[in-house]
PDB file of C-alpha atoms in Angstrom:
ATOM      1  CA  MET W   7     123.175  86.599 147.450  1.00  0.00           C
ATOM      2  CA  MET W   8     120.971  89.530 146.536  1.00  0.00           C
ATOM      3  CA  ASN W   9     117.665  90.155 148.290  1.00  0.00           C
ATOM      4  CA  VAL W  10     115.640  91.677 145.381  1.00  0.00           C
ATOM      5  CA  SER W  11     112.136  91.104 146.911  1.00  0.00           C
ATOM      6  CA  VAL W  12     112.766  93.774 149.587  1.00  0.00           C
ATOM      7  CA  PRO W  13     111.600  97.321 148.383  1.00  0.00           C
ATOM      8  CA  ALA W  14     114.219  99.976 148.472  1.00  0.00           C
ATOM      9  CA  THR W  15     112.494 102.350 151.178  1.00  0.00           C
ATOM     10  CA  PRO W  16     114.653 104.406 153.531  1.00  0.00           C
ATOM     11  CA  ALA W  17     114.248 102.117 156.692  1.00  0.00           C
ATOM     12  CA  ASN W  18     115.410  98.956 154.504  1.00  0.00           C
ATOM     13  CA  ILE W  19     118.568 100.812 153.027  1.00  0.00           C
ATOM     14  CA  ALA W  20     119.373 101.939 156.631  1.00  0.00           C
ATOM     15  CA  SER W  21     118.947  98.606 158.356  1.00  0.00           C
ATOM     16  CA  GLY W  22     120.942  96.783 155.366  1.00  0.00           C
ATOM     17  CA  ALA W  23     118.000  94.691 154.312  1.00  0.00           C
ATOM     18  CA  TRP W  24     118.023  96.014 150.510  1.00  0.00           C
ATOM     19  CA  GLN W  25     121.096  95.482 148.217  1.00  0.00           C
ATOM     20  CA  PRO W  26     121.753  97.127 144.971  1.00  0.00           C
ATOM     21  CA  PRO W  27     121.033  95.381 142.060  1.00  0.00           C
ATOM     22  CA  ALA W  28     123.916  93.360 140.162  1.00  0.00           C
ATOM     23  CA  VAL W  29     125.296  94.958 137.243  1.00  0.00           C
ATOM     24  CA  LEU W  30     124.338  93.511 133.922  1.00  0.00           C
ATOM     25  CA  PRO W  31     127.070  91.979 131.678  1.00  0.00           C
ATOM     26  CA  PRO W  32     128.044  94.133 128.698  1.00  0.00           C
ATOM     27  CA  ARG W  33     126.050  93.904 125.640  1.00  0.00           C
ATOM     28  CA  VAL W  34     127.173  91.821 122.966  1.00  0.00           C
ATOM     29  CA  VAL W  35     126.740  93.386 119.387  1.00  0.00           C
ATOM     30  CA  VAL W  36     125.986  91.502 116.441  1.00  0.00           C
ATOM     31  CA  LYS W  37     128.203  92.556 113.705  1.00  0.00           C
ATOM     32  CA  ARG W  38     126.829  90.211 110.857  1.00  0.00           C
ATOM     33  CA  PHE W  39     123.367  88.827 110.567  1.00  0.00           C
ATOM     34  CA  LYS W  40     122.951  85.063 109.369  1.00  0.00           C
ATOM     35  CA  PHE W  41     120.035  85.863 106.996  1.00  0.00           C
ATOM     36  CA  ARG W  42     119.171  89.394 105.279  1.00  0.00           C
ATOM     37  CA  LEU W  43     115.708  90.826 105.214  1.00  0.00           C
ATOM     38  CA  GLY W  44     113.529  89.284 102.734  1.00  0.00           C
ATOM     39  CA  ALA W  45     115.535  85.864 102.472  1.00  0.00           C
ATOM     40  CA  ARG W  46     113.725  82.887 101.930  1.00  0.00           C
ATOM     41  CA  VAL W  47     114.300  80.323 104.920  1.00  0.00           C
ATOM     42  CA  VAL W  48     112.811  77.024 106.102  1.00  0.00           C
ATOM     43  CA  PHE W  49     111.609  76.686 109.842  1.00  0.00           C
ATOM     44  CA  GLY W  50     110.434  73.191 110.597  1.00  0.00           C
ATOM     45  CA  GLY W  51     109.972  72.341 107.218  1.00  0.00           C
ATOM     46  CA  MET W  52     107.415  75.296 106.511  1.00  0.00           C
ATOM     47  CA  PRO W  53     108.794  77.865 103.934  1.00  0.00           C
ATOM     48  CA  ALA W  54     109.124  81.184 105.098  1.00  0.00           C
ATOM     49  CA  ALA W  55     110.388  84.885 104.519  1.00  0.00           C
ATOM     50  CA  VAL W  56     112.508  87.160 107.074  1.00  0.00           C
ATOM     51  CA  ILE W  57     110.453  90.265 107.555  1.00  0.00           C
ATOM     52  CA  GLY W  58     112.594  91.432 110.583  1.00  0.00           C
ATOM     53  CA  ARG W  59     115.448  90.784 112.637  1.00  0.00           C
ATOM     54  CA  ASP W  60     116.904  91.675 116.012  1.00  0.00           C
ATOM     55  CA  ALA W  61     119.754  90.605 118.650  1.00  0.00           C
ATOM     56  CA  SER W  62     119.158  89.718 122.288  1.00  0.00           C
ATOM     57  CA  TRP W  63     121.367  91.302 124.988  1.00  0.00           C
ATOM     58  CA  CYS W  64     123.682  88.261 124.972  1.00  0.00           C
ATOM     59  CA  GLY W  65     123.991  88.443 121.012  1.00  0.00           C
ATOM     60  CA  ARG W  66     121.490  85.754 119.939  1.00  0.00           C
ATOM     61  CA  GLN W  67     120.081  86.509 116.856  1.00  0.00           C
ATOM     62  CA  ILE W  68     116.251  86.593 116.594  1.00  0.00           C
ATOM     63  CA  TYR W  69     114.151  86.761 113.202  1.00  0.00           C
ATOM     64  CA  TYR W  70     110.590  87.828 112.644  1.00  0.00           C
ATOM     65  CA  ILE W  71     109.520  85.462 109.913  1.00  0.00           C
ATOM     66  CA  LYS W  72     106.316  85.266 107.790  1.00  0.00           C
ATOM     67  CA  ILE W  73     105.354  81.758 106.685  1.00  0.00           C
ATOM     68  CA  THR W  74     104.403  81.492 103.314  1.00  0.00           C
ATOM     69  CA  ASP W  75     102.638  78.068 103.258  1.00  0.00           C
ATOM     70  CA  GLU W  76     100.193  76.650 105.874  1.00  0.00           C
ATOM     71  CA  ALA W  77     100.687  78.526 108.899  1.00  0.00           C
ATOM     72  CA  TYR W  78      98.428  76.704 111.323  1.00  0.00           C
ATOM     73  CA  GLY W  79      97.027  80.130 112.582  1.00  0.00           C
ATOM     74  CA  ARG W  80     100.327  81.627 113.175  1.00  0.00           C
ATOM     75  CA  PRO W  81     101.532  83.303 110.064  1.00  0.00           C
ATOM     76  CA  VAL W  82     104.207  85.362 111.781  1.00  0.00           C
ATOM     77  CA  ARG W  83     106.467  83.983 114.317  1.00  0.00           C
ATOM     78  CA  LEU W  84     109.543  84.873 116.240  1.00  0.00           C
ATOM     79  CA  VAL W  85     112.355  82.443 115.637  1.00  0.00           C
ATOM     80  CA  ALA W  86     116.235  81.876 116.961  1.00  0.00           C
ATOM     81  CA  ALA W  87     118.589  81.736 114.069  1.00  0.00           C
ATOM     82  CA  PRO W  88     119.759  78.011 114.654  1.00  0.00           C
ATOM     83  CA  HIS W  89     116.145  77.043 114.010  1.00  0.00           C
ATOM     84  CA  LEU W  90     116.181  78.461 110.630  1.00  0.00           C
ATOM     85  CA  GLU W  91     117.800  77.105 107.315  1.00  0.00           C
ATOM     86  CA  ARG W  92     118.418  78.756 103.965  1.00  0.00           C
ATOM     87  CA  ASP W  93     115.684  77.795 101.402  1.00  0.00           C
ATOM     88  CA  THR W  94     117.699  75.877  98.676  1.00  0.00           C
ATOM     89  CA  GLU W  95     116.204  78.307  95.766  1.00  0.00           C
ATOM     90  CA  ASP W  96     117.750  81.457  97.847  1.00  0.00           C
ATOM     91  CA  ALA W  97     120.931  80.013  98.709  1.00  0.00           C
ATOM     92  CA  GLY W  98     122.780  81.601  95.712  1.00  0.00           C
ATOM     93  CA  ARG W  99     121.660  85.126  96.483  1.00  0.00           C
ATOM     94  CA  ARG W 100     123.404  88.021  98.074  1.00  0.00           C
ATOM     95  CA  PRO W 101     124.705  87.628 101.681  1.00  0.00           C
ATOM     96  CA  ALA W 102     123.285  89.280 104.762  1.00  0.00           C
ATOM     97  CA  THR W 103     124.442  92.897 105.498  1.00  0.00           C
ATOM     98  CA  ASN W 104     123.638  94.972 108.474  1.00  0.00           C
TER      99      ASN W 104
END
């Protein structure tokens, strides 16, 4: 078990109280995003447009969306891909590319 609460001072290192941090797992690269920039999507029944996208360290797709209808005080949101659906009007358009 790692003890990350002990600071890495020379005295703690010499006594063995401090341990080096664990190595992070390798990053998972997203080769293809589910939605393209500008795609119309639906989030919780609210129509929106994708204005940005990113991937977490483990490869989870994260989208910045702008709600185009009533946004309840939050017009821009950060949403994971499983919570978004394609808008039926946008379904036949070009696919996503990186």
